[in-house]
Each structure stands twice: as structure tokens, then as C-alpha cells.
XYZ file of C-alpha atoms in Angstrom:
324
model
C 50.260 -180.319 21.767
C 53.843 -179.144 21.363
C 54.334 -175.564 22.543
C 58.109 -175.695 21.975
C 57.978 -175.726 18.179
C 60.384 -173.160 16.801
C 58.896 -170.192 14.982
C 60.447 -169.558 11.607
C 61.287 -166.592 9.414
C 62.818 -168.071 6.250
C 64.114 -164.778 4.839
C 65.761 -163.740 8.105
C 67.228 -167.226 8.625
C 68.745 -167.207 5.138
C 70.179 -163.711 5.629
C 71.732 -164.768 8.930
C 73.389 -167.904 7.555
C 74.752 -166.119 4.457
C 75.940 -163.079 6.394
C 76.540 -159.474 5.480
C 77.260 -158.363 1.944
C 74.428 -160.209 0.191
C 70.740 -159.589 -0.443
C 69.149 -163.041 -0.253
C 65.904 -164.480 -1.626
C 64.104 -167.685 -0.607
C 61.125 -169.808 -1.690
C 58.981 -169.692 1.466
C 56.799 -166.876 2.806
C 58.166 -164.839 5.704
C 56.734 -162.303 8.146
C 55.580 -159.590 8.367
C 52.116 -160.157 6.946
C 51.184 -158.141 3.849
C 47.737 -156.544 4.057
C 47.460 -154.824 0.688
C 47.638 -155.364 -3.058
C 46.042 -158.119 -5.102
C 47.898 -160.972 -3.368
C 48.057 -159.984 0.321
C 51.301 -161.948 0.442
C 55.035 -161.497 0.024
C 56.899 -162.603 -3.094
C 60.008 -164.227 -1.592
C 61.855 -165.157 -4.800
C 61.432 -161.807 -6.596
C 64.910 -160.260 -7.090
C 63.489 -156.734 -6.854
C 63.536 -154.343 -5.100
C 67.252 -154.454 -4.506
C 69.002 -153.855 -1.229
C 72.706 -153.676 -0.483
C 75.009 -156.226 -2.087
C 74.445 -158.770 -4.861
C 71.016 -160.441 -4.959
C 71.208 -164.192 -4.288
C 68.198 -166.082 -5.661
C 66.924 -169.682 -5.845
C 66.778 -169.241 -9.639
C 69.019 -167.786 -12.329
C 67.303 -164.385 -12.427
C 69.387 -162.663 -9.745
C 72.999 -161.540 -9.546
C 74.004 -164.909 -8.081
C 72.111 -168.148 -7.627
C 72.375 -170.052 -4.373
C 74.368 -172.657 -6.320
C 76.813 -169.951 -7.404
C 77.285 -168.967 -3.773
C 77.613 -172.606 -2.656
C 80.430 -173.128 -5.175
C 82.441 -170.548 -3.214
C 81.020 -171.489 0.199
C 80.285 -175.231 0.405
C 79.244 -174.822 4.049
C 75.924 -173.404 2.787
C 74.978 -176.577 0.881
C 73.121 -178.291 3.726
C 71.070 -175.222 4.599
C 70.168 -174.613 0.950
C 69.347 -178.241 0.168
C 66.962 -178.498 3.113
C 64.989 -175.569 1.701
C 65.274 -176.355 -2.044
C 67.295 -173.172 -2.623
C 70.332 -174.886 -4.140
C 72.448 -178.085 -3.936
C 69.093 -179.738 -4.559
C 68.645 -183.344 -3.577
C 66.722 -186.069 -5.354
C 63.065 -186.672 -4.668
C 62.381 -189.472 -2.173
C 60.683 -192.691 -3.216
C 56.905 -192.567 -3.389
C 55.512 -193.849 -0.050
C 53.278 -196.880 0.145
C 49.492 -196.446 0.023
C 50.141 -192.986 -1.320
C 46.809 -192.102 -3.010
C 44.667 -192.470 0.142
C 47.056 -190.398 2.235
C 47.295 -187.775 -0.527
C 43.520 -187.381 -0.443
C 43.579 -186.729 3.306
C 46.413 -184.197 3.085
C 44.431 -182.516 0.304
C 41.346 -182.312 2.535
C 43.471 -180.872 5.352
C 45.005 -178.256 3.038
C 41.659 -177.220 1.647
C 39.329 -177.422 4.649
C 41.642 -176.150 7.417
C 44.899 -174.556 6.220
C 43.451 -172.533 3.325
C 40.259 -171.927 5.279
C 42.208 -170.221 8.077
C 43.641 -167.700 5.636
C 40.348 -167.253 3.788
C 38.419 -166.465 6.966
C 40.990 -163.780 7.789
C 41.370 -161.918 4.488
C 39.374 -163.655 1.741
C 42.491 -165.198 0.127
C 43.041 -168.945 -0.011
C 46.235 -169.503 -2.043
C 48.909 -171.540 -0.260
C 52.678 -171.831 -0.656
C 55.511 -174.315 -0.252
C 56.855 -174.282 3.297
C 59.691 -176.387 4.654
C 58.680 -180.075 4.898
C 55.215 -179.300 3.588
C 52.864 -176.467 2.718
C 51.144 -173.561 4.412
C 49.715 -170.081 4.165
C 51.537 -166.834 3.599
C 51.573 -164.798 6.802
C 48.284 -163.021 7.469
C 46.587 -161.014 10.206
C 48.854 -160.523 13.235
C 51.750 -162.376 11.579
C 49.870 -165.678 11.603
C 50.826 -168.682 9.522
C 49.150 -172.110 9.434
C 51.308 -174.829 7.905
C 51.834 -178.588 7.756
C 55.304 -180.043 8.335
C 55.452 -183.805 7.925
C 52.642 -185.118 10.118
C 52.381 -181.974 12.283
C 50.024 -179.020 12.030
C 51.807 -175.804 13.011
C 50.221 -172.486 13.949
C 52.598 -169.539 14.266
C 51.487 -166.130 15.500
C 53.487 -163.032 16.498
C 56.782 -164.933 16.486
C 55.612 -167.937 18.532
C 54.716 -171.357 17.187
C 52.878 -174.390 18.481
C 52.205 -177.712 16.807
C 50.100 -180.824 17.147
C 49.854 -184.202 15.462
C 47.377 -184.309 12.594
C 44.394 -186.400 13.706
C 40.991 -185.383 12.291
C 39.730 -182.362 10.398
C 37.642 -181.318 13.383
C 40.604 -181.364 15.772
C 42.862 -179.691 13.205
C 40.267 -176.941 12.795
C 39.992 -176.451 16.536
C 43.784 -176.165 16.792
C 43.893 -173.606 13.953
C 40.872 -171.715 15.285
C 38.550 -172.331 12.327
C 35.591 -174.503 11.466
C 36.645 -176.919 8.718
C 34.828 -175.600 5.706
C 34.305 -175.276 1.997
C 34.272 -171.492 1.818
C 37.243 -171.290 -0.538
C 35.554 -173.391 -3.217
C 37.401 -173.838 -6.511
C 37.556 -176.385 -9.315
C 38.528 -179.907 -8.155
C 38.068 -179.061 -4.486
C 37.702 -182.250 -2.417
C 34.547 -183.088 -0.552
C 34.637 -182.192 3.126
C 33.426 -185.653 4.143
C 33.382 -186.926 7.718
C 35.394 -184.412 9.713
C 35.756 -186.900 12.594
C 37.362 -189.650 10.515
C 41.050 -190.121 11.406
C 43.244 -188.756 8.626
C 45.965 -190.842 7.007
C 48.631 -188.208 7.629
C 51.801 -190.282 7.835
C 55.055 -188.361 8.224
C 56.667 -190.036 5.213
C 53.820 -188.842 2.988
C 53.949 -185.338 4.447
C 57.698 -185.253 3.898
C 57.297 -186.510 0.318
C 54.787 -183.736 -0.360
C 57.192 -181.217 1.156
C 59.910 -182.396 -1.236
C 57.527 -182.389 -4.214
C 56.301 -178.872 -3.440
C 59.863 -177.662 -2.767
C 61.032 -178.948 -6.138
C 57.936 -177.382 -7.698
C 58.605 -173.968 -6.172
C 62.245 -174.018 -7.290
C 61.452 -175.123 -10.858
C 58.489 -172.788 -11.331
C 60.451 -169.778 -10.078
C 63.201 -170.713 -12.551
C 60.665 -170.671 -15.378
C 59.066 -167.479 -14.083
C 62.331 -165.526 -14.055
C 63.780 -166.958 -17.277
C 64.497 -164.363 -19.987
C 61.689 -163.877 -22.472
C 58.927 -165.598 -20.478
C 55.841 -163.443 -21.055
C 53.525 -162.260 -18.287
C 54.252 -164.959 -15.676
C 52.097 -165.157 -12.559
C 53.317 -165.662 -9.022
C 53.768 -169.224 -7.831
C 50.818 -170.362 -5.718
C 49.760 -173.729 -4.346
C 46.069 -173.908 -5.118
C 44.164 -175.792 -2.388
C 41.404 -176.977 -4.742
C 43.809 -178.716 -7.132
C 46.457 -179.095 -4.396
C 49.185 -178.175 -6.846
C 51.725 -175.340 -7.178
C 51.383 -173.621 -10.548
C 51.836 -170.476 -12.598
C 50.380 -169.276 -15.871
C 52.641 -167.681 -18.475
C 52.587 -166.682 -22.135
C 50.573 -164.384 -24.382
C 46.894 -165.318 -24.035
C 45.764 -163.119 -26.967
C 48.159 -164.959 -29.268
C 46.956 -168.362 -28.028
C 50.293 -169.069 -26.356
C 49.369 -169.005 -22.679
C 49.482 -172.145 -20.537
C 49.427 -173.235 -16.921
C 52.617 -174.869 -15.676
C 52.416 -176.927 -12.531
C 53.246 -179.881 -10.318
C 50.338 -182.121 -9.408
C 50.916 -184.510 -6.491
C 48.364 -186.816 -8.151
C 44.644 -186.707 -8.835
C 41.650 -188.836 -9.787
C 43.214 -189.733 -13.129
C 46.838 -190.067 -11.963
C 47.884 -192.197 -8.986
C 51.379 -190.700 -9.047
C 52.616 -187.098 -9.090
C 53.380 -185.436 -12.414
C 54.683 -182.164 -13.852
C 52.384 -180.640 -16.426
C 51.901 -178.021 -19.121
C 48.197 -177.300 -19.673
C 47.729 -175.133 -22.780
C 44.893 -172.622 -22.878
C 44.449 -173.038 -26.658
C 44.605 -176.041 -28.956
C 47.939 -177.838 -29.273
C 49.426 -179.748 -32.190
C 48.544 -183.333 -31.327
C 50.862 -184.592 -34.060
C 53.703 -183.508 -31.744
C 54.352 -186.406 -29.296
C 55.259 -183.920 -26.562
C 51.530 -183.285 -26.094
C 50.896 -186.678 -24.553
C 48.056 -186.070 -22.073
C 44.670 -187.668 -22.631
C 42.994 -186.167 -19.561
C 43.656 -182.497 -20.322
C 44.876 -180.278 -23.134
C 48.606 -180.534 -22.692
C 51.567 -182.648 -21.622
C 52.750 -184.384 -18.477
C 56.026 -185.700 -17.114
C 55.198 -188.610 -14.759
C 56.927 -189.050 -11.422
C 58.454 -192.383 -12.468
C 60.092 -190.726 -15.489
C 61.291 -187.772 -13.446
C 62.598 -190.095 -10.710
C 64.828 -191.870 -13.245
C 66.606 -188.624 -14.190
C 70.037 -187.873 -12.755
C 69.029 -184.331 -11.738
C 65.359 -183.983 -10.807
C 65.398 -180.181 -10.738
C 67.094 -179.895 -14.139
C 64.716 -182.457 -15.654
C 61.636 -180.648 -14.340
C 62.866 -177.239 -15.514
C 63.776 -178.696 -18.893
C 60.269 -180.116 -19.333
C 58.598 -176.816 -18.369
C 60.810 -174.798 -20.705
C 60.307 -177.303 -23.516
C 56.561 -176.833 -23.190
C 56.884 -173.052 -23.086
C 59.159 -172.991 -26.142
C 56.851 -175.246 -28.152
C 53.948 -172.875 -27.485
C 56.011 -169.754 -28.173
C 58.025 -170.607 -31.271
């Protein structure tokens, strides 16, 4: 066990590096824990309410984007890129033997990380966190997260971490029994909780990059002008994908927009638009055979010059086709 792991507060860290005169927004949850409302979680990219100074956001819905600020202050590029706020890098190559490791990270997310939050407040939605995924802060400023191949538990401003080994040992470290309480569609089977997990750092880091890109692109869609009734971005532990729903459901225009890291029908990650009503299958955009919608495969996204721009373009294309 590593007791020297640094605790983090993404909002405070961003404010400190940017300095006075700006009101900054990020993509990751920060303390203090929120114990009210429908979400019991903060909304780190929301440009409101406003504080002092221009609002700097990881999307185009604020006064300035992080990229706008970086254009004037290039020294911020490294900080922003490491957190998918701006100056966004390319996705890494897909690691070898990816599907088996993905399944084990999925089990860890569902049976331990989400379970820890659910046993505290009945909520199980996760979020992107740096180098991986984790809970919003809950209880006494507790967060359980995965960074690379490490499981991190932070409480009251102190953090400790351990290598990911088995579900049983991960549960003991997080203080929960690995479980299936937070059951939702496509949840993985619990399986043998004593089997060693394939939790290689390169796979954990790939997932962190995939979820970081997802958070940035989905927040861009969410805060784009004219997008109707968008939800908050959540990483659902059953599907193991970050997603939002947006559009007018009564008019048959609502869809779920998300980033799957892969599933039973797809060995590679993909960006998707899953329409809630029938789509025009004569339109080649609607190319998915496994669900009612469209997908942008990882290999196609990886070939693009700008992965963030390509992902946002695909999401907005889907939204516009449903909302013409």
C-alpha cells in the first residue's frame, strides 16, 4: 500500500495554476462532497454560477475556453493537456490483449468503485478522473478512483493507493464488499472475486485518455448553442461508458451520445449516437447494426488529425441529423 499518494482537488489545482482574475472550470469532480439534489455530485464544467473574472471552460460555452487562455499563456498547455482541458493530445494506441483487460477494469468499476458510492448514498454514477475513472466525492469528502493500475481512496484531504490485484482485495481496500447492488443494463457478472485482474497500467492509462476525451467532447456538445435538454455527463458503471442524453423526446429527436470503450459486439472503443426513435436507414450515417444509431470506430477516429475535433464533429452531426 502507498500512503504517500497525493490527494487531489482538480478545481483548486486549476485555479492555482491559472491565478487570480479568472473563474475556472474543469472536467473532474472536486471536493467538497455534495449531499443534496438529484445528483449528489458537483457539475465541474458548468459555467454557472459565475464568480469574479471571466469564466474559463473546457468547452466553448464560457467566456474563454482553456485553448483561448493557452493561446495567450502557452505555459498552461502541459497542465491542460494532462487533464483534457485544452491543448488536447492524440489518443494512445490500443494496448495489446485489450478486450480481456477491459472486462476486468469494467468489473472493478462496477463491483468496487461504483459500489463504494452506492453503499454511501444510493448513487452509482461515475466520472472521468485523471488517468482513469472514479466517483464524485461523497460522505466525508471520500473519493474512490482508478489511476492507471492503482486503486486510490481519498478521504478528508488524504489519499492512499494500492496496486489492483483482485476484486476481493480491492473491496477490502475501499471498505466495501464487491457487489452487484447498483445493477443496471449490461452490468458485468461479478464472477470469481479472487481471480487476479488483468489491470495493466497501459490499459488503465488508455481508458483514462478515452474517458478524458469523452468528457471533453460530451461537455462541448452539452454546452453548444441550441442543444435541447442535455443531461449531465456521467460514466455509467453498467455500460462502462460516459454518456449524455439530449434532444426533444416528445418530438422523437432525443438520443444518447456516448463513448464506449468496447463491448460484447465491439472489440474496440467507439463513439456513438443511439437514437430513441426510429432513424432513416437510407442515410449512411446510421451505420450501426447492433443498436438503433451510428458509431465512429476507434480506428477511424485514430486516423483523424485532431481526435477531439473529430469526435465532437461526429456527435454534432448526429444531433443535427436528428434535429433538422
